[in-house]
């Protein structure tokens, strides 16, 4: 496995390789990321090349968020990526990727990017789309894999690739969940590292609240606003500060309607840590 820090170096290393699978990350990797790399490897086959990028992208962090403290663990990440079948790690410095302030940005449409995560993190998806588009231009992958854990991000990227006619197949990777005793089922996330052991057990309350929302819908309840308000209140009662818990259509994240595949999505702060999770659900008429 090669570790490359420059755009020129990466282009030179990739020149002989046509079939390229790409997994963009911000590092501080866990098994969920490694599963995406394994998925990219399986998709490109043994003759293809798997590239993972590690770059903590300032553009997608608001000033009050954790850009400065986001864990940078390059040596450990590289060892894990090598074990997962990655061929090339691209880890540019900030001055390599943004040699001057990034004035040109990719701004996704408001109806998809200013709701849910984008509502609570204004500008987040512009930061994500700008860096992902730039990384796509640098790596020029034939396919890229993004985790379903960031459900809205996956959707925003899919639309960007379609509207910009980028010749890249976008694949979603299933969310990996903890098997550790006490926190079985907790969606793996780099930010779980901020949680104490007690908070990890408590963190399961978020996915349970999403499950409860789906169960009520599947049992025939249709008062969506009241169901969502109850789910938020249940978290508040347990000391959380929820941003949203909601049931949406899978295909465009509009409000749930009967007869369409759904996804329950939630974001909530537990102590100082903001967690997100989602669960897909089959259509119910
Ligand atoms: O999901 C992430 O880790 C980031 O949003 C991404 C896609 C690597 C862009 O910085």
XYZ file of N, CA and C in Angstrom, residues 18-283:
798
model
N -6.942 1.784 -14.528
C -8.181 2.303 -15.104
C -9.359 2.140 -14.133
N -9.469 0.958 -13.560
C -10.605 0.628 -12.676
C -10.254 1.070 -11.258
N -10.923 2.140 -10.798
C -10.537 2.708 -9.500
C -11.742 2.801 -8.574
N -11.656 2.187 -7.417
C -12.710 2.306 -6.398
C -12.229 3.285 -5.332
N -13.116 4.180 -4.900
C -12.688 5.273 -4.013
C -13.556 5.335 -2.759
N -12.910 5.495 -1.620
C -13.624 5.696 -0.351
C -13.057 6.959 0.307
N -13.806 8.077 0.253
C -13.329 9.276 0.940
C -13.637 9.211 2.430
N -12.676 9.611 3.250
C -12.899 9.607 4.704
C -12.223 10.841 5.325
N -12.550 11.048 6.588
C -11.834 12.091 7.351
C -10.890 11.428 8.361
N -10.619 10.126 8.173
C -9.707 9.427 9.078
C -10.373 9.056 10.391
N -9.532 8.714 11.396
C -10.021 8.208 12.683
C -10.966 7.031 12.414
N -10.431 6.085 11.670
C -11.267 5.041 11.060
C -11.766 4.006 12.064
N -12.909 3.434 11.741
C -13.468 2.324 12.508
C -13.908 1.246 11.523
N -14.491 0.169 12.055
C -14.847 -0.965 11.194
C -15.830 -0.581 10.090
N -16.654 0.443 10.343
C -17.600 0.897 9.311
C -16.852 1.391 8.078
N -15.798 2.177 8.273
C -14.998 2.649 7.138
C -14.326 1.462 6.432
N -13.813 0.537 7.255
C -13.073 -0.586 6.654
C -14.006 -1.450 5.812
N -15.261 -1.551 6.249
C -16.246 -2.310 5.452
C -16.470 -1.612 4.100
N -16.429 -0.286 4.088
C -16.598 0.434 2.812
C -15.412 0.153 1.888
N -14.229 0.080 2.465
C -13.028 -0.220 1.668
C -13.117 -1.648 1.129
N -13.567 -2.571 1.987
C -13.713 -3.966 1.527
C -14.753 -4.056 0.413
N -15.810 -3.253 0.545
C -16.856 -3.226 -0.497
C -16.268 -2.690 -1.808
N -15.461 -1.630 -1.715
C -14.818 -1.078 -2.921
C -13.908 -2.122 -3.546
N -13.188 -2.830 -2.700
C -12.279 -3.887 -3.210
C -13.079 -4.961 -3.950
N -14.185 -5.400 -3.334
C -15.001 -6.447 -3.970
C -15.567 -5.933 -5.288
N -15.932 -4.662 -5.345
C -16.556 -4.113 -6.553
C -15.548 -3.952 -7.696
N -14.325 -3.517 -7.398
C -13.346 -3.331 -8.490
C -12.631 -4.635 -8.839
N -12.698 -5.607 -7.930
C -12.033 -6.882 -8.187
C -10.550 -6.795 -7.916
N -9.878 -7.961 -7.957
C -8.454 -7.996 -7.578
C -7.573 -7.161 -8.510
N -8.006 -6.976 -9.759
C -7.164 -6.216 -10.706
C -7.364 -4.709 -10.571
N -8.438 -4.295 -9.898
C -8.729 -2.864 -9.754
C -7.889 -2.244 -8.639
N -7.984 -0.934 -8.539
C -7.205 -0.208 -7.532
C -8.164 0.471 -6.551
N -7.886 0.291 -5.265
C -8.730 0.919 -4.241
C -7.964 2.079 -3.600
N -8.583 3.245 -3.660
C -7.998 4.457 -3.074
C -8.888 4.908 -1.920
N -8.280 5.230 -0.782
C -9.018 5.871 0.316
C -8.357 7.214 0.567
N -9.168 8.245 0.766
C -8.573 9.529 1.129
C -8.810 9.788 2.610
N -7.873 10.495 3.207
C -7.994 10.929 4.601
C -7.753 12.423 4.610
N -8.813 13.161 4.885
C -8.674 14.620 4.877
C -9.786 15.205 5.747
N -9.397 15.901 6.791
C -10.398 16.557 7.647
C -10.706 17.903 6.983
N -11.916 17.976 6.447
C -12.283 19.060 5.530
C -12.878 20.247 6.281
N -12.050 21.272 6.456
C -12.470 22.466 7.189
C -13.779 23.051 6.665
N -14.000 22.941 5.344
C -15.170 23.589 4.723
C -16.505 23.062 5.250
N -16.515 21.852 5.801
C -17.797 21.297 6.248
C -18.017 21.429 7.760
N -17.130 22.163 8.420
C -17.276 22.391 9.865
C -17.680 23.835 10.103
N -18.670 24.048 10.953
C -19.005 25.410 11.396
C -17.950 25.833 12.427
N -17.797 27.151 12.624
C -16.752 27.629 13.547
C -16.841 27.018 14.955
N -18.079 26.720 15.429
C -18.203 26.188 16.798
C -18.032 24.671 16.835
N -17.838 24.017 15.684
C -17.760 22.548 15.668
C -16.320 22.066 15.920
N -16.135 20.731 15.813
C -14.918 20.109 16.345
C -13.787 19.947 15.327
N -13.632 20.918 14.387
C -12.563 20.772 13.387
C -11.186 20.633 14.052
N -10.896 21.503 15.023
C -9.549 21.510 15.617
C -9.273 20.252 16.433
N -10.322 19.726 17.075
C -10.099 18.582 17.965
C -10.397 17.244 17.284
N -10.863 17.274 16.028
C -11.197 16.017 15.338
C -9.936 15.142 15.320
N -10.016 13.887 15.801
C -8.785 13.101 15.954
C -8.073 12.843 14.617
N -6.780 13.124 14.583
C -5.942 12.838 13.403
C -5.059 11.647 13.770
N -5.305 10.497 13.143
C -4.664 9.241 13.564
C -4.094 8.524 12.335
N -3.283 9.236 11.563
C -2.874 8.741 10.240
C -2.176 7.374 10.284
N -1.209 7.202 11.204
C -0.434 5.951 11.196
C -1.362 4.759 11.469
N -2.225 4.900 12.461
C -3.164 3.818 12.789
C -4.110 3.572 11.621
N -4.618 4.662 11.027
C -5.557 4.529 9.905
C -4.914 3.769 8.748
N -3.640 4.085 8.458
C -2.959 3.428 7.332
C -2.824 1.927 7.591
N -2.486 1.571 8.820
C -2.345 0.143 9.146
C -3.684 -0.569 8.932
N -4.770 0.067 9.365
C -6.104 -0.541 9.213
C -6.477 -0.648 7.729
N -6.188 0.401 6.973
C -6.557 0.399 5.550
C -5.802 -0.680 4.792
N -4.549 -0.856 5.145
C -3.758 -1.890 4.466
C -4.398 -3.260 4.699
N -4.815 -3.503 5.947
C -5.460 -4.784 6.283
C -6.784 -4.976 5.569
N -7.435 -3.867 5.196
C -8.759 -3.957 4.564
C -8.670 -4.057 3.039
N -7.466 -4.042 2.496
C -7.332 -4.230 1.047
C -7.207 -2.946 0.252
N -6.822 -1.863 0.923
C -6.630 -0.586 0.217
C -5.265 -0.601 -0.477
N -5.200 -0.003 -1.666
C -3.924 0.065 -2.389
C -3.210 1.390 -2.176
N -3.999 2.471 -2.154
C -3.391 3.805 -2.053
C -4.168 4.642 -1.041
N -3.434 5.244 -0.110
C -4.046 6.225 0.797
C -3.613 7.604 0.321
N -4.597 8.454 0.067
C -4.305 9.829 -0.326
C -4.592 10.707 0.884
N -3.545 11.285 1.452
C -3.702 12.108 2.666
C -3.056 13.468 2.408
N -3.758 14.345 1.717
C -3.166 15.651 1.396
C -3.162 16.569 2.613
N -2.231 17.501 2.629
C -2.277 18.551 3.650
C -3.360 19.542 3.233
N -3.692 20.437 4.144
C -4.701 21.437 3.812
C -4.204 22.348 2.685
N -2.892 22.683 2.710
C -2.366 23.595 1.677
C -2.267 22.888 0.330
N -2.210 21.548 0.334
C -2.197 20.821 -0.944
C -3.599 20.852 -1.576
N -4.614 20.613 -0.753
C -5.979 20.552 -1.319
C -6.578 21.941 -1.500
N -6.252 22.835 -0.585
C -6.757 24.216 -0.675
C -5.574 25.186 -0.656
N -4.817 25.259 -1.762
C -3.635 26.145 -1.771
C -4.019 27.612 -1.673
N -5.230 27.923 -2.028
C -5.760 29.274 -1.817
C -7.182 29.084 -1.317
N -7.779 30.118 -0.693
C -9.149 29.923 -0.197
C -10.043 29.400 -1.323
N -10.849 28.376 -1.000
C -11.673 27.706 -2.016
C -12.885 28.586 -2.321
N -12.713 29.502 -3.282
C -13.790 30.428 -3.644
C -14.865 29.763 -4.487
N -14.466 28.823 -5.333
C -15.442 28.072 -6.144
C -15.984 26.944 -5.283
N -17.303 26.888 -5.162
C -17.912 25.855 -4.303
C -18.987 25.120 -5.081
N -19.292 23.925 -4.634
C -20.413 23.174 -5.210
C -21.572 23.308 -4.218
N -22.616 24.019 -4.637
C -23.744 24.312 -3.739
C -24.926 23.416 -4.119
N -25.257 22.456 -3.261
C -26.362 21.545 -3.592
C -27.709 22.238 -3.419
N -28.764 21.727 -4.084
C -30.068 22.384 -4.012
C -30.657 22.342 -2.593
N -31.313 23.466 -2.249
C -31.808 23.642 -0.879
C -32.779 22.540 -0.472
N -33.626 22.072 -1.401
C -34.671 21.128 -0.985
C -34.074 19.823 -0.461
N -32.836 19.541 -0.844
C -32.196 18.329 -0.362
C -31.138 18.632 0.707
N -30.506 19.780 0.585
C -29.325 20.046 1.419
C -29.580 21.017 2.561
N -30.745 21.688 2.566
C -31.005 22.622 3.667
C -32.009 22.054 4.661
N -32.354 20.779 4.506
C -33.247 20.113 5.456
C -32.398 19.241 6.396
N -32.996 18.772 7.468
C -32.373 17.815 8.383
C -30.952 18.260 8.760
N -29.930 17.496 8.380
C -28.556 17.878 8.746
C -28.212 19.283 8.272
N -28.628 19.609 7.046
C -28.291 20.909 6.471
C -28.987 22.058 7.194
N -30.151 21.775 7.784
C -30.859 22.801 8.546
C -30.091 23.122 9.834
N -29.608 22.048 10.468
C -28.912 22.255 11.740
C -27.428 22.547 11.562
N -26.902 22.253 10.375
C -25.481 22.535 10.106
C -25.409 23.318 8.791
N -25.793 24.604 8.821
C -25.851 25.367 7.564
C -24.493 25.343 6.843
N -24.545 25.091 5.541
C -23.308 25.083 4.747
C -22.594 23.744 4.754
N -23.061 22.818 5.600
C -22.369 21.524 5.722
C -22.270 20.813 4.370
N -23.399 20.730 3.655
C -23.371 19.956 2.407
C -22.647 20.687 1.278
N -22.559 22.013 1.361
C -21.721 22.728 0.385
C -20.258 22.341 0.619
N -19.876 22.276 1.893
C -18.508 21.855 2.218
C -18.238 20.432 1.767
N -19.205 19.541 2.001
C -19.035 18.134 1.613
C -18.956 18.023 0.081
N -19.916 18.643 -0.616
C -19.945 18.503 -2.082
C -18.691 19.107 -2.709
N -18.227 20.220 -2.162
C -17.046 20.867 -2.735
C -15.829 19.955 -2.606
N -15.627 19.392 -1.427
C -14.433 18.548 -1.268
C -14.594 17.232 -2.038
N -15.800 16.664 -2.033
C -15.971 15.378 -2.719
C -15.812 15.577 -4.228
N -16.373 16.664 -4.759
C -16.211 16.930 -6.191
C -14.732 17.098 -6.535
N -14.019 17.824 -5.673
C -12.584 18.051 -5.915
C -11.815 16.723 -5.840
N -12.135 15.924 -4.831
C -11.466 14.619 -4.703
C -11.803 13.724 -5.899
N -13.047 13.785 -6.375
C -13.413 13.005 -7.558
C -12.562 13.444 -8.759
N -12.355 14.765 -8.899
C -11.532 15.253 -10.016
C -10.093 14.763 -9.907
N -9.624 14.648 -8.677
C -8.224 14.238 -8.472
C -8.071 12.727 -8.676
N -8.962 11.963 -8.066
C -8.841 10.484 -8.101
C -9.404 9.917 -9.410
N -10.419 10.579 -9.949
C -11.132 10.096 -11.138
C -11.498 8.605 -11.005
N -12.280 8.315 -9.963
C -12.650 6.909 -9.735
C -13.725 6.448 -10.708
N -13.791 5.143 -10.918
C -14.912 4.588 -11.679
C -16.102 4.355 -10.741
N -15.805 4.117 -9.457
C -16.876 3.962 -8.469
C -16.413 4.521 -7.124
N -17.394 4.906 -6.322
C -17.078 5.389 -4.970
C -18.108 4.827 -3.997
N -17.656 4.572 -2.771
C -18.545 3.982 -1.757
C -18.685 4.950 -0.574
N -19.942 5.232 -0.211
C -20.259 6.108 0.921
C -21.160 5.338 1.882
N -20.986 5.567 3.176
C -21.788 4.841 4.163
C -23.218 5.361 4.244
N -24.146 4.417 4.440
C -25.554 4.810 4.650
C -25.748 5.453 6.023
N -24.778 5.335 6.904
C -24.858 6.012 8.211
C -25.112 7.509 7.993
N -24.444 8.069 6.977
C -24.688 9.467 6.596
C -25.669 9.438 5.422
N -26.919 9.132 5.730
C -27.924 8.823 4.709
C -28.145 10.003 3.757
N -28.285 11.185 4.363
C -28.563 12.377 3.547
C -27.341 12.720 2.699
N -26.152 12.542 3.274
C -24.926 12.815 2.507
C -24.866 11.922 1.265
N -25.181 10.633 1.451
C -25.164 9.703 0.318
C -26.128 10.175 -0.772
N -27.301 10.638 -0.349
C -28.295 11.103 -1.324
C -27.823 12.371 -2.041
N -27.252 13.291 -1.284
C -26.756 14.551 -1.869
C -25.638 14.249 -2.886
N -24.774 13.328 -2.553
C -23.667 12.983 -3.466
C -24.207 12.289 -4.721
N -25.146 11.384 -4.526
C -25.745 10.706 -5.703
C -26.319 11.725 -6.674
N -27.050 12.720 -6.136
C -27.680 13.740 -7.001
C -26.615 14.595 -7.674
N -25.564 14.917 -6.940
C -24.491 15.731 -7.522
C -23.868 14.997 -8.710
N -23.586 13.734 -8.507
C -22.956 12.936 -9.564
C -23.878 12.834 -10.785
N -25.178 12.672 -10.525
C -26.132 12.567 -11.640
C -26.240 13.903 -12.370
N -26.435 14.990 -11.606
C -26.644 16.292 -12.270
C -25.396 16.789 -12.972
N -24.226 16.471 -12.438
C -22.965 16.931 -13.047
C -22.452 15.930 -14.085
N -23.213 14.861 -14.307
C -22.848 13.828 -15.296
C -21.433 13.293 -15.055
N -21.107 13.059 -13.785
C -19.787 12.491 -13.480
C -19.837 10.983 -13.759
N -18.843 10.441 -14.420
C -18.886 9.016 -14.776
C -18.438 8.116 -13.618
N -19.160 8.226 -12.507
C -18.779 7.499 -11.283
C -20.013 6.781 -10.742
N -19.895 5.486 -10.499
C -21.012 4.734 -9.892
C -20.918 4.909 -8.376
N -22.020 5.409 -7.787
C -22.022 5.627 -6.333
C -22.706 4.445 -5.646
N -22.006 3.856 -4.684
C -22.546 2.710 -3.935
C -22.721 3.098 -2.468
N -23.804 2.599 -1.864
C -24.044 2.825 -0.433
C -23.570 1.617 0.355
N -22.911 1.870 1.473
C -22.474 0.775 2.348
C -23.355 0.732 3.581
N -23.757 -0.470 3.993
C -24.637 -0.616 5.167
C -23.944 -0.094 6.426
N -24.742 0.456 7.324
C -24.209 0.952 8.601
C -23.709 -0.216 9.446
N -22.513 -0.093 9.966
C -21.992 -1.119 10.877
C -22.349 -0.713 12.305
N -22.704 -1.709 13.100
C -23.117 -1.431 14.481
C -22.225 -2.178 15.470
N -22.079 -1.584 16.645
C -21.187 -2.148 17.661
C -21.672 -3.519 18.121
N -20.703 -4.387 18.381
C -21.027 -5.680 19.001
C -20.485 -5.720 20.424
N -19.978 -4.584 20.886
C -19.372 -4.551 22.229
C -20.456 -4.703 23.290
N -20.193 -5.559 24.331
C -21.201 -5.738 25.386
C -21.578 -4.390 25.996
N -22.872 -4.158 26.138
C -23.346 -2.910 26.739
C -23.742 -1.877 25.704
N -23.119 -1.934 24.518
C -23.513 -0.952 23.499
C -23.804 -1.647 22.173
N -24.262 -2.913 22.241
C -24.592 -3.659 21.026
C -25.643 -2.900 20.231
N -25.353 -2.651 18.980
C -26.340 -1.985 18.130
C -26.036 -0.514 17.896
N -25.091 0.044 18.642
C -24.748 1.464 18.452
C -24.061 1.629 17.089
N -24.580 2.545 16.265
C -23.986 2.770 14.944
C -22.542 3.241 15.111
N -21.613 2.593 14.393
C -20.209 2.996 14.522
C -20.029 4.389 13.940
N -19.269 5.208 14.640
C -19.032 6.590 14.219
C -17.714 7.038 14.820
N -16.998 7.862 14.075
C -15.741 8.394 14.625
C -16.012 9.169 15.902
N -17.191 9.787 15.983
C -17.483 10.622 17.152
C -17.862 9.790 18.384
N -18.055 8.454 18.227
C -18.314 7.628 19.419
C -17.114 7.673 20.366
N -15.952 7.989 19.815
C -14.742 8.096 20.637
C -14.860 9.195 21.678
N -15.775 10.137 21.484
C -15.967 11.204 22.474
C -16.804 10.731 23.656
N -17.459 9.538 23.524
C -18.416 9.088 24.548
C -17.738 8.283 25.647
N -18.194 8.466 26.889
C -17.752 7.598 27.982
C -18.460 6.246 27.817
N -18.039 5.233 28.603
C -18.687 3.911 28.506
C -20.179 4.028 28.842
N -20.489 4.826 29.877
C -21.898 4.983 30.275
C -22.673 5.664 29.143
N -22.051 6.654 28.512
C -22.742 7.348 27.413
C -22.947 6.410 26.218
N -21.998 5.496 25.984
C -22.166 4.564 24.857
C -23.423 3.715 25.052
N -23.642 3.270 26.276
C -24.847 2.472 26.552
C -26.094 3.344 26.371
N -26.022 4.564 26.886
C -27.161 5.490 26.768
C -27.426 5.850 25.295
N -26.347 5.889 24.491
C -26.458 6.323 23.090
C -27.417 5.446 22.292
N -27.622 4.203 22.769
C -28.542 3.290 22.076
C -29.969 3.816 22.048
N -30.248 4.765 22.951
C -31.607 5.308 23.025
C -32.017 5.953 21.692
N -31.043 6.465 20.950
C -31.370 7.129 19.687
C -31.930 6.111 18.679
N -31.234 4.990 18.483
C -31.751 4.014 17.508
C -33.050 3.386 18.007
N -33.182 3.246 19.338
C -34.454 2.705 19.876
C -35.604 3.668 19.575
N -35.341 4.955 19.678
C -36.396 5.942 19.397
C -36.785 5.881 17.910
N -35.805 5.657 17.055
C -36.108 5.548 15.616
C -36.924 4.285 15.345
N -36.548 3.203 16.019
C -37.307 1.941 15.870
C -38.747 2.137 16.318
N -38.922 2.858 17.434
C -40.278 3.075 17.976
C -41.120 3.884 16.992
N -40.478 4.859 16.343
C -41.181 5.682 15.356
C -41.674 4.799 14.191
N -40.795 3.941 13.732
C -41.153 3.044 12.624
C -42.274 2.092 13.066
N -42.155 1.577 14.304
C -43.155 0.610 14.787
C -44.539 1.251 14.831
N -44.607 2.520 15.275
C -45.915 3.188 15.343
C -46.502 3.358 13.940
N -45.642 3.716 12.983
C -46.116 3.869 11.598
C -46.613 2.520 11.064
N -45.821 1.480 11.349
C -46.189 0.149 10.835
C -47.451 -0.384 11.500
N -47.710 0.115 12.724
C -48.945 -0.301 13.418
C -50.158 0.484 12.917
N -49.935 1.425 12.018
C -51.070 2.114 11.399
C -51.260 3.561 11.807
N -50.468 4.053 12.760
C -50.607 5.478 13.140
C -50.134 6.359 12.001
N -50.796 7.501 11.794
C -50.404 8.388 10.700
C -50.231 9.842 11.142
N -50.352 10.114 12.407
C -50.139 11.482 12.883
C -48.655 11.747 13.050
N -48.015 12.013 11.920
C -46.555 12.071 11.883
C -45.989 13.115 12.849
N -46.591 14.322 12.834
C -46.045 15.408 13.663
C -46.069 15.013 15.143
N -47.165 14.403 15.578
C -47.286 14.014 16.992
C -46.302 12.881 17.311
N -46.181 11.937 16.373
C -45.257 10.814 16.610
C -43.821 11.320 16.729
N -43.457 12.265 15.855
C -42.090 12.797 15.887
C -41.863 13.609 17.166
N -42.900 14.381 17.555
C -42.777 15.181 18.782
C -42.601 14.256 19.994
N -43.343 13.144 20.030
C -43.203 12.176 21.139
C -41.778 11.617 21.189
N -41.250 11.281 20.009
C -39.895 10.692 19.950
C -38.864 11.695 20.469
N -39.025 12.963 20.082
C -38.098 14.002 20.544
C -38.216 14.178 22.062
N -39.468 14.167 22.553
C -39.686 14.376 23.984
C -39.083 13.231 24.802
N -39.213 12.000 24.261
C -38.651 10.849 24.985
C -37.142 11.030 25.155
N -36.479 11.553 24.151
C -35.038 11.789 24.283
C -34.764 12.928 25.273
N -35.553 14.002 25.147
C -35.359 15.141 26.074
C -35.519 14.668 27.527
N -36.545 13.812 27.757
C -36.803 13.323 29.123
C -35.601 12.545 29.665
N -34.817 11.970 28.734
C -33.648 11.197 29.172
C -32.384 12.066 29.179
N -32.567 13.375 29.023
C -31.416 14.286 29.167
C -30.709 14.639 27.866
N -31.258 14.185 26.738
C -30.646 14.497 25.446
C -31.146 15.855 24.937
N -30.433 16.400 23.936
C -30.910 17.583 23.217
C -31.065 17.197 21.742
N -32.280 16.750 21.360
C -32.459 16.298 19.974
C -32.584 17.459 18.992
N -32.006 17.303 17.791
C -32.219 18.263 16.693
C -33.449 17.830 15.890
N -33.503 16.559 15.510
C -34.675 16.057 14.793
C -34.762 14.538 14.943
N -35.996 14.049 14.972
C -36.268 12.618 14.809
C -37.456 12.572 13.883
N -37.316 11.927 12.756
C -38.324 12.095 11.725
C -38.404 10.875 10.823
N -39.591 10.712 10.236
C -39.817 9.587 9.330
C -40.008 10.155 7.932
N -39.160 9.742 7.001
C -39.155 10.334 5.660
C -39.243 9.263 4.587
N -39.574 9.720 3.358
C -39.510 8.821 2.201
C -38.037 8.583 1.880
N -37.708 7.343 1.512
C -36.304 7.068 1.190
C -35.844 7.841 -0.037
N -36.727 8.005 -1.029
C -36.186 8.440 -2.321
C -35.855 9.922 -2.385
N -36.534 10.762 -1.560
C -36.201 12.195 -1.619
C -36.194 12.866 -0.249
N -36.351 12.068 0.799
C -36.369 12.568 2.186
C -37.518 13.544 2.456
N -38.559 13.497 1.624
C -39.790 14.225 1.931
C -40.545 13.478 3.030
N -41.574 14.128 3.657
C -42.309 13.487 4.762
C -42.875 12.114 4.359
N -42.917 11.209 5.317
C -43.387 9.839 5.062
C -44.793 9.838 4.482
N -45.001 8.975 3.502
C -46.364 8.725 3.022
C -46.550 7.220 2.915
N -47.799 6.795 3.075
C -48.089 5.361 3.016
C -47.733 4.817 1.641
N -47.250 3.580 1.622
C -46.995 2.907 0.352
C -45.615 3.164 -0.226
N -44.779 3.889 0.486
C -43.427 4.147 -0.041
C -42.375 3.716 0.981
N -41.225 3.228 0.517
C -40.158 2.861 1.458
C -39.726 4.073 2.275
N -39.514 3.846 3.552
C -39.266 4.957 4.476
C -37.894 4.843 5.141
N -37.488 5.941 5.730
C -36.288 5.926 6.554
C -36.547 6.841 7.751
N -36.239 6.317 8.932
C -36.319 7.144 10.139
C -34.930 7.702 10.386
N -34.857 9.029 10.553
C -33.548 9.668 10.737
C -33.561 10.483 12.024
N -32.427 10.506 12.700
C -32.363 11.289 13.924
C -30.982 11.866 14.159
N -30.976 13.010 14.818
C -29.722 13.634 15.256
C -29.986 14.225 16.621
N -29.093 13.981 17.549
C -29.320 14.470 18.909
C -27.991 14.557 19.629
N -27.939 15.504 20.550
C -26.720 15.701 21.329
C -26.863 14.960 22.658
N -25.846 14.132 22.953
C -25.784 13.446 24.244
C -24.554 14.010 24.951
N -24.773 14.778 26.013
C -23.640 15.512 26.591
C -23.097 16.461 25.533
N -21.781 16.348 25.279
C -21.163 17.269 24.316
C -21.127 16.669 22.907
N -21.610 15.428 22.752
C -21.427 14.725 21.483
C -22.712 14.690 20.678
N -22.615 15.115 19.410
C -23.784 15.066 18.539
C -23.734 13.752 17.756
N -24.805 12.955 17.896
C -24.875 11.652 17.237
C -25.955 11.681 16.167
N -25.737 10.946 15.070
C -26.802 10.775 14.083
C -26.973 9.280 13.833
N -28.165 8.914 13.409
C -28.421 7.511 13.066
C -29.637 7.477 12.146
N -29.845 6.356 11.489
C -31.053 6.197 10.670
C -31.347 4.723 10.495
N -32.600 4.423 10.215
C -33.030 3.037 9.981
C -34.000 3.028 8.817
N -33.773 2.174 7.848
C -34.686 2.067 6.710
C -35.853 1.166 7.099
N -36.990 1.414 6.457
C -38.162 0.573 6.710
C -38.906 0.359 5.390
N -39.453 -0.842 5.251
C -40.184 -1.169 4.023
C -41.479 -0.350 3.943
N -42.013 -0.242 2.736
C -43.277 0.476 2.539
C -44.402 -0.235 3.265
